[in-house]
Amino acid sequence: MPDEQKSQRATLRALFEAQPILRAHELRTAGVAAQTIARALDDGELDRIARGLYQRHGASIETDQALAEVAKRIPKGVIAMLSALAYHQLTDQMPRRVWIALGKSDWSPAPS
């Protein structure tokens, strides 16, 4: 394995120690090449949880995993309404969907 590959893999591991879920854009900005991400997926070190969204393989799934995924996929969104109430344990209802609020001029994501 070349030295550059080792350093990228070390950077990848350090990033995932700091945050449980990362976007591909965040990894590339930190200097991790797309090929390194692909190799980490092939080696079983990472799991792809959604398009452009990754977590360490074997990472424990938190109860608020869906909120974390939405926050990573829509960085300008704000968790709102019933989702926010449930997160702060201010209601006994469990939302079927994650509610988010967006600004008037913000990009509206396509439902997945």
N, CA, C and O atoms as a DFTB+ gen file, in Angstrom:
448 C
 N C O
     1  1       0.845      -1.173       0.000
     2  2       0.000       0.000       0.000
     3  2       0.897       1.244       0.000
     4  3       1.750       1.375       0.877
     5  1       0.725       2.158      -0.959
     6  2       1.563       3.364      -1.005
     7  2       1.382       4.228       0.242
     8  3       0.369       4.147       0.936
     9  1       2.410       5.069       0.509
    10  2       2.353       5.940       1.688
    11  2       1.153       6.876       1.647
    12  3       0.517       7.123       2.672
    13  1       0.840       7.402       0.445
    14  2      -0.305       8.314       0.327
    15  2      -1.600       7.585       0.684
    16  3      -2.474       8.144       1.347
    17  1      -1.714       6.325       0.236
    18  2      -2.899       5.526       0.545
    19  2      -3.020       5.304       2.052
    20  3      -4.119       5.390       2.601
    21  1      -1.911       5.021       2.722
    22  2      -1.934       4.810       4.164
    23  2      -2.368       6.075       4.888
    24  3      -3.162       6.016       5.826
    25  1      -1.853       7.209       4.457
    26  2      -2.206       8.447       5.141
    27  2      -3.677       8.796       4.913
    28  3      -4.335       9.327       5.808
    29  1      -4.192       8.502       3.720
    30  2      -5.612       8.753       3.473
    31  2      -6.479       7.822       4.321
    32  3      -7.509       8.237       4.850
    33  1      -6.063       6.584       4.444
    34  2      -6.823       5.637       5.259
    35  2      -6.778       6.051       6.724
    36  3      -7.773       5.926       7.437
    37  1      -5.612       6.550       7.182
    38  2      -5.504       7.037       8.561
    39  2      -6.395       8.258       8.767
    40  3      -7.034       8.393       9.810
    41  1      -6.438       9.141       7.783
    42  2      -7.315      10.316       7.849
    43  2      -8.768       9.871       7.914
    44  3      -9.557      10.413       8.689
    45  1      -9.117       8.889       7.102
    46  2     -10.471       8.357       7.091
    47  2     -10.858       7.814       8.465
    48  3     -11.946       8.100       8.965
    49  1      -9.983       7.046       9.064
    50  2     -10.266       6.475      10.390
    51  2     -10.404       7.574      11.444
    52  3     -11.295       7.520      12.292
    53  1      -9.521       8.567      11.389
    54  2      -9.576       9.662      12.363
    55  2     -10.884      10.447      12.236
    56  3     -11.470      10.846      13.243
    57  1     -11.338      10.668      11.008
    58  2     -12.587      11.393      10.800
    59  2     -13.776      10.630      11.382
    60  3     -14.667      11.224      11.989
    61  1     -13.781       9.310      11.193
    62  2     -14.894       8.512      11.717
    63  2     -14.808       8.304      13.219
    64  3     -15.812       7.961      13.844
    65  1     -13.651       8.499      13.812
    66  2     -13.572       8.473      15.268
    67  2     -14.190       9.736      15.859
    68  3     -14.729       9.714      16.966
    69  1     -14.108      10.840      15.111
    70  2     -14.648      12.109      15.584
    71  2     -16.154      12.227      15.351
    72  3     -16.860      12.825      16.163
    73  1     -16.658      11.651      14.231
    74  2     -18.071      11.757      13.893
    75  2     -18.570      10.394      13.417
    76  3     -17.868       9.714      12.669
    77  1     -19.751       9.988      13.830
    78  2     -20.231       8.656      13.453
    79  2     -20.700       8.551      12.003
    80  3     -20.600       7.480      11.404
    81  1     -21.206       9.631      11.433
    82  2     -21.720       9.632      10.064
    83  2     -21.063      10.777       9.311
    84  3     -21.002      11.902       9.806
    85  1     -20.566      10.481       8.101
    86  2     -19.932      11.513       7.289
    87  2     -20.428      11.438       5.853
    88  3     -20.758      10.365       5.348
    89  1     -20.473      12.596       5.205
    90  2     -20.826      12.666       3.795
    91  2     -19.566      12.495       2.960
    92  3     -18.463      12.796       3.415
    93  1     -19.737      12.014       1.743
    94  2     -18.603      11.838       0.833
    95  2     -17.913      13.177       0.581
    96  3     -16.688      13.238       0.474
    97  1     -18.687      14.230       0.489
    98  2     -18.125      15.563       0.275
    99  2     -17.195      15.958       1.423
   100  3     -16.130      16.531       1.191
   101  1     -17.591      15.656       2.648
   102  2     -16.750      15.972       3.808
   103  2     -15.451      15.173       3.785
   104  3     -14.390      15.686       4.142
   105  1     -15.541      13.926       3.365
   106  2     -14.340      13.092       3.278
   107  2     -13.393      13.613       2.202
   108  3     -12.184      13.694       2.421
   109  1     -13.935      13.964       1.050
   110  2     -13.088      14.482      -0.040
   111  2     -12.459      15.818       0.340
   112  3     -11.303      16.075       0.004
   113  1     -13.205      16.668       1.035
   114  2     -12.675      17.955       1.487
   115  2     -11.507      17.752       2.456
   116  3     -10.573      18.553       2.486
   117  1     -11.565      16.685       3.239
   118  2     -10.499      16.381       4.206
   119  2      -9.294      15.713       3.538
   120  3      -8.299      15.426       4.204
   121  1      -9.378      15.464       2.232
   122  2      -8.246      14.897       1.519
   123  2      -8.319      13.406       1.272
   124  3      -7.318      12.793       0.901
   125  1      -9.472      12.815       1.467
   126  2      -9.643      11.381       1.222
   127  2     -10.221      11.215      -0.178
   128  3     -11.302      11.723      -0.474
   129  1      -9.496      10.502      -1.037
   130  2      -9.915      10.305      -2.423
   131  2     -11.092       9.335      -2.499
   132  3     -11.300       8.509      -1.611
   133  1     -11.849       9.458      -3.575
   134  2     -12.997       8.581      -3.794
   135  2     -12.566       7.114      -3.864
   136  3     -13.298       6.228      -3.424
   137  1     -11.369       6.858      -4.422
   138  2     -10.865       5.485      -4.509
   139  2     -10.613       4.913      -3.116
   140  3     -10.836       3.724      -2.888
   141  1     -10.152       5.740      -2.186
   142  2      -9.910       5.285      -0.811
   143  2     -11.233       4.933      -0.138
   144  3     -11.316       3.950       0.599
   145  1     -12.253       5.725      -0.387
   146  2     -13.582       5.433       0.159
   147  2     -14.086       4.104      -0.413
   148  3     -14.605       3.265       0.323
   149  1     -13.931       3.918      -1.725
   150  2     -14.379       2.683      -2.368
   151  2     -13.631       1.475      -1.818
   152  3     -14.235       0.428      -1.587
   153  1     -12.329       1.607      -1.605
   154  2     -11.550       0.490      -1.049
   155  2     -11.973       0.178       0.387
   156  3     -12.041      -0.987       0.782
   157  1     -12.254       1.221       1.162
   158  2     -12.703       1.007       2.538
   159  2     -14.053       0.290       2.547
   160  3     -14.309      -0.539       3.420
   161  1     -14.912       0.605       1.585
   162  2     -16.191      -0.112       1.457
   163  2     -15.953      -1.572       1.085
   164  3     -16.556      -2.476       1.664
   165  1     -15.060      -1.796       0.105
   166  2     -14.752      -3.159      -0.334
   167  2     -14.108      -3.985       0.774
   168  3     -14.361      -5.184       0.886
   169  1     -13.276      -3.344       1.593
   170  2     -12.590      -4.039       2.686
   171  2     -13.508      -4.269       3.891
   172  3     -13.130      -4.957       4.839
   173  1     -14.713      -3.691       3.850
   174  2     -15.649      -3.869       4.954
   175  2     -15.410      -2.933       6.123
   176  3     -15.948      -3.141       7.210
   177  1     -14.601      -1.899       5.904
   178  2     -14.325      -0.945       6.972
   179  2     -15.438       0.089       7.120
   180  3     -15.683       0.598       8.213
   181  1     -16.115       0.396       5.996
   182  2     -17.210       1.369       5.989
   183  2     -18.487       0.727       5.484
   184  3     -18.457      -0.267       4.758
   185  1     -19.619       1.315       5.883
   186  2     -20.927       0.942       5.357
   187  2     -21.524       2.167       4.688
   188  3     -21.446       3.274       5.222
   189  1     -22.115       1.973       3.527
   190  2     -22.830       3.059       2.847
   191  2     -24.274       2.982       3.325
   192  3     -24.977       2.013       3.038
   193  1     -24.716       4.009       4.058
   194  2     -26.074       3.978       4.616
   195  2     -27.078       4.713       3.730
   196  3     -28.286       4.519       3.863
   197  1     -26.584       5.546       2.836
   198  2     -27.411       6.237       1.855
   199  2     -26.456       6.782       0.794
   200  3     -25.237       6.707       0.950
   201  1     -27.002       7.317      -0.257
   202  2     -26.161       7.870      -1.312
   203  2     -25.296       8.999      -0.744
   204  3     -25.806      10.008      -0.257
   205  1     -23.969       8.802      -0.820
   206  2     -23.033       9.809      -0.341
   207  2     -22.932       9.909       1.167
   208  3     -22.388      10.890       1.675
   209  1     -23.439       8.924       1.906
   210  2     -23.461       8.947       3.367
   211  2     -22.868       7.642       3.892
   212  3     -23.303       6.556       3.510
   213  1     -21.865       7.761       4.775
   214  2     -21.119       6.589       5.236
   215  2     -20.987       6.573       6.754
   216  3     -21.025       7.612       7.413
   217  1     -20.829       5.365       7.289
   218  2     -20.504       5.191       8.702
   219  2     -19.559       4.005       8.819
   220  3     -19.468       3.179       7.910
   221  1     -18.858       3.925       9.943
   222  2     -17.951       2.796      10.182
   223  2     -18.732       1.500      10.240
   224  3     -19.850       1.458      10.755
   225  1     -18.142       0.453       9.713
   226  2     -18.783      -0.864       9.779
   227  2     -18.875      -1.314      11.238
   228  3     -17.908      -1.215      11.994
   229  1     -20.027      -1.799      11.609
   230  2     -20.220      -2.284      12.962
   231  2     -20.518      -1.202      13.974
   232  3     -20.612      -1.485      15.169
   233  1     -20.671       0.043      13.519
   234  2     -21.006       1.129      14.447
   235  2     -22.394       0.881      15.022
   236  3     -23.302       0.428      14.325
   237  1     -22.537       1.182      16.291
   238  2     -23.844       0.974      16.914
   239  2     -24.850       1.955      16.327
   240  3     -24.544       3.128      16.114
   241  1     -26.039       1.459      16.073
   242  2     -27.095       2.295      15.516
   243  2     -27.815       2.957      16.678
   244  3     -28.382       2.289      17.543
   245  1     -27.781       4.259      16.681
   246  2     -28.393       5.042      17.741
   247  2     -29.902       5.140      17.509
   248  3     -30.385       4.934      16.396
   249  1     -30.623       5.452      18.562
   250  2     -32.068       5.609      18.427
   251  2     -32.416       6.797      17.538
   252  3     -33.479       6.815      16.917
   253  1     -31.550       7.768      17.472
   254  2     -31.793       8.949      16.652
   255  2     -31.006       8.905      15.343
   256  3     -30.642       9.951      14.806
   257  1     -30.741       7.706      14.829
   258  2     -29.978       7.534      13.592
   259  2     -30.645       8.260      12.427
   260  3     -29.961       8.902      11.631
   261  1     -31.956       8.168      12.318
   262  2     -32.668       8.817      11.212
   263  2     -32.480      10.333      11.262
   264  3     -32.307      10.974      10.225
   265  1     -32.513      10.900      12.459
   266  2     -32.296      12.348      12.590
   267  2     -30.880      12.718      12.178
   268  3     -30.674      13.737      11.519
   269  1     -29.908      11.907      12.555
   270  2     -28.515      12.172      12.193
   271  2     -28.323      12.088      10.686
   272  3     -27.610      12.907      10.105
   273  1     -28.949      11.110      10.051
   274  2     -28.844      10.979       8.598
   275  2     -29.453      12.178       7.886
   276  3     -28.870      12.708       6.941
   277  1     -30.624      12.603       8.341
   278  2     -31.279      13.764       7.723
   279  2     -30.440      15.020       7.926
   280  3     -30.313      15.833       7.011
   281  1     -29.872      15.183       9.105
   282  2     -29.040      16.358       9.381
   283  2     -27.810      16.386       8.479
   284  3     -27.373      17.463       8.073
   285  1     -27.249      15.230       8.162
   286  2     -26.103      15.176       7.259
   287  2     -26.518      15.400       5.816
   288  3     -25.805      16.063       5.062
   289  1     -27.667      14.854       5.421
   290  2     -28.105      14.981       4.034
   291  2     -28.624      16.372       3.712
   292  3     -28.507      16.833       2.577
   293  1     -29.202      17.051       4.715
   294  2     -29.782      18.383       4.506
   295  2     -29.194      19.308       5.570
   296  3     -29.854      19.600       6.567
   297  1     -27.962      19.770       5.368
   298  2     -27.282      20.538       6.415
   299  2     -27.958      21.851       6.793
   300  3     -27.781      22.322       7.917
   301  1     -28.731      22.458       5.883
   302  2     -29.409      23.712       6.219
   303  2     -30.786      23.481       6.827
   304  3     -31.452      24.434       7.232
   305  1     -31.214      22.231       6.894
   306  2     -32.516      21.912       7.467
   307  2     -32.475      21.949       8.981
   308  3     -31.423      21.766       9.594
   309  1     -33.634      22.188       9.575
   310  2     -33.776      22.216      11.025
   311  2     -34.825      21.176      11.398
   312  3     -35.941      21.199      10.880
   313  1     -34.465      20.264      12.298
   314  2     -35.424      19.263      12.757
   315  2     -36.576      20.012      13.420
   316  3     -36.352      20.846      14.298
   317  1     -37.805      19.718      13.004
   318  2     -38.947      20.526      13.442
   319  2     -40.144      19.665      13.824
   320  3     -40.153      18.448      13.642
   321  1     -41.133      20.333      14.352
   322  2     -42.444      19.804      14.682
   323  2     -42.369      18.543      15.547
   324  3     -41.668      18.522      16.559
   325  1     -43.085      17.509      15.152
   326  2     -43.182      16.306      15.970
   327  2     -41.826      15.618      16.146
   328  3     -41.574      15.015      17.188
   329  1     -40.958      15.701      15.146
   330  2     -39.620      15.101      15.258
   331  2     -38.817      15.766      16.364
   332  3     -38.147      15.087      17.142
   333  1     -38.880      17.082      16.437
   334  2     -38.151      17.807      17.482
   335  2     -38.754      17.524      18.863
   336  3     -38.025      17.348      19.840
   337  1     -40.062      17.484      18.934
   338  2     -40.714      17.189      20.209
   339  2     -40.341      15.793      20.712
   340  3     -40.062      15.609      21.897
   341  1     -40.337      14.815      19.809
   342  2     -39.983      13.449      20.194
   343  2     -38.523      13.362      20.619
   344  3     -38.205      12.661      21.580
   345  1     -37.626      14.064      19.921
   346  2     -36.204      14.048      20.273
   347  2     -35.989      14.586      21.688
   348  3     -35.200      14.036      22.456
   349  1     -36.691      15.653      22.022
   350  2     -36.547      16.272      23.342
   351  2     -37.474      15.649      24.391
   352  3     -37.594      16.150      25.509
   353  1     -38.121      14.553      24.008
   354  2     -39.003      13.797      24.896
   355  2     -40.121      14.667      25.477
   356  3     -40.443      14.582      26.662
   357  1     -40.701      15.503      24.619
   358  2     -41.794      16.367      25.030
   359  2     -43.145      15.851      24.550
   360  3     -44.170      16.510      24.725
   361  1     -43.136      14.667      23.941
   362  2     -44.366      14.036      23.498
   363  2     -44.198      12.531      23.600
   364  3     -43.078      12.021      23.648
   365  1     -45.309      11.830      23.633
   366  2     -45.221      10.376      23.652
   367  2     -45.495       9.784      22.274
   368  3     -45.516       8.563      22.116
   369  1     -45.704      10.637      21.284
   370  2     -45.924      10.180      19.915
   371  2     -44.591       9.912      19.230
   372  3     -43.601      10.601      19.479
   373  1     -44.578       8.913      18.373
   374  2     -43.389       8.607      17.581
   375  2     -43.683       8.992      16.129
   376  3     -44.554       8.394      15.496
   377  1     -42.975       9.971      15.604
   378  2     -43.254      10.399      14.231
   379  2     -42.903       9.314      13.220
   380  3     -41.913       8.600      13.379
   381  1     -43.717       9.200      12.192
   382  2     -43.461       8.220      11.131
   383  2     -42.400       8.731      10.172
   384  3     -41.722       7.947       9.507
   385  1     -42.261      10.038      10.103
   386  2     -41.295      10.673       9.217
   387  2     -40.501      11.685      10.016
   388  3     -40.893      12.084      11.113
   389  1     -39.376      12.092       9.446
   390  2     -38.588      13.147      10.064
   391  2     -39.054      14.471       9.471
   392  3     -39.005      14.677       8.258
   393  1     -39.504      15.358      10.343
   394  2     -39.967      16.676       9.925
   395  2     -38.788      17.643       9.954
   396  3     -38.046      17.707      10.934
   397  1     -38.628      18.395       8.863
   398  2     -37.574      19.408       8.812
   399  2     -38.158      20.715       8.294
   400  3     -39.140      20.729       7.551
   401  1     -37.537      21.798       8.700
   402  2     -37.920      23.125       8.218
   403  2     -36.778      23.652       7.354
   404  3     -35.603      23.482       7.680
   405  1     -37.146      24.293       6.251
   406  2     -36.175      24.888       5.338
   407  2     -36.511      26.358       5.143
   408  3     -37.671      26.758       5.234
   409  1     -35.495      27.149       4.878
   410  2     -35.715      28.551       4.562
   411  2     -36.378      28.704       3.203
   412  3     -36.373      27.772       2.398
   413  1     -36.945      29.870       2.946
   414  2     -37.663      30.097       1.688
   415  2     -36.777      29.888       0.465
   416  3     -37.231      29.347      -0.544
   417  1     -35.523      30.311       0.546
   418  2     -34.643      30.220      -0.610
   419  2     -33.730      28.996      -0.590
   420  3     -32.869      28.859      -1.459
   421  1     -33.903      28.110       0.383
   422  2     -33.067      26.919       0.463
   423  2     -33.516      25.860      -0.543
   424  3     -34.681      25.798      -0.935
   425  1     -32.557      25.033      -0.945
   426  2     -32.810      23.939      -1.856
   427  2     -33.718      22.917      -1.186
   428  3     -33.488      22.525      -0.043
   429  1     -34.737      22.495      -1.896
   430  2     -35.669      21.519      -1.370
   431  2     -35.249      20.122      -1.827
   432  3     -35.209      19.870      -3.031
   433  1     -34.938      19.210      -0.912
   434  2     -34.460      17.884      -1.313
   435  2     -35.574      17.036      -1.909
   436  3     -36.749      17.201      -1.581
   437  1     -35.179      16.126      -2.789
   438  2     -36.145      15.184      -3.363
   439  2     -36.392      14.088      -2.354
   440  3     -35.449      13.633      -1.707
   441  1     -37.635      13.645      -2.197
   442  2     -37.903      12.555      -1.253
   443  2     -37.231      11.267      -1.721
   444  3     -37.137      10.997      -2.919
   445  1     -36.765      10.474      -0.745
   446  2     -36.113       9.206      -1.111
   447  2     -36.840       8.033      -0.531
   448  3     -36.432       6.890      -0.737
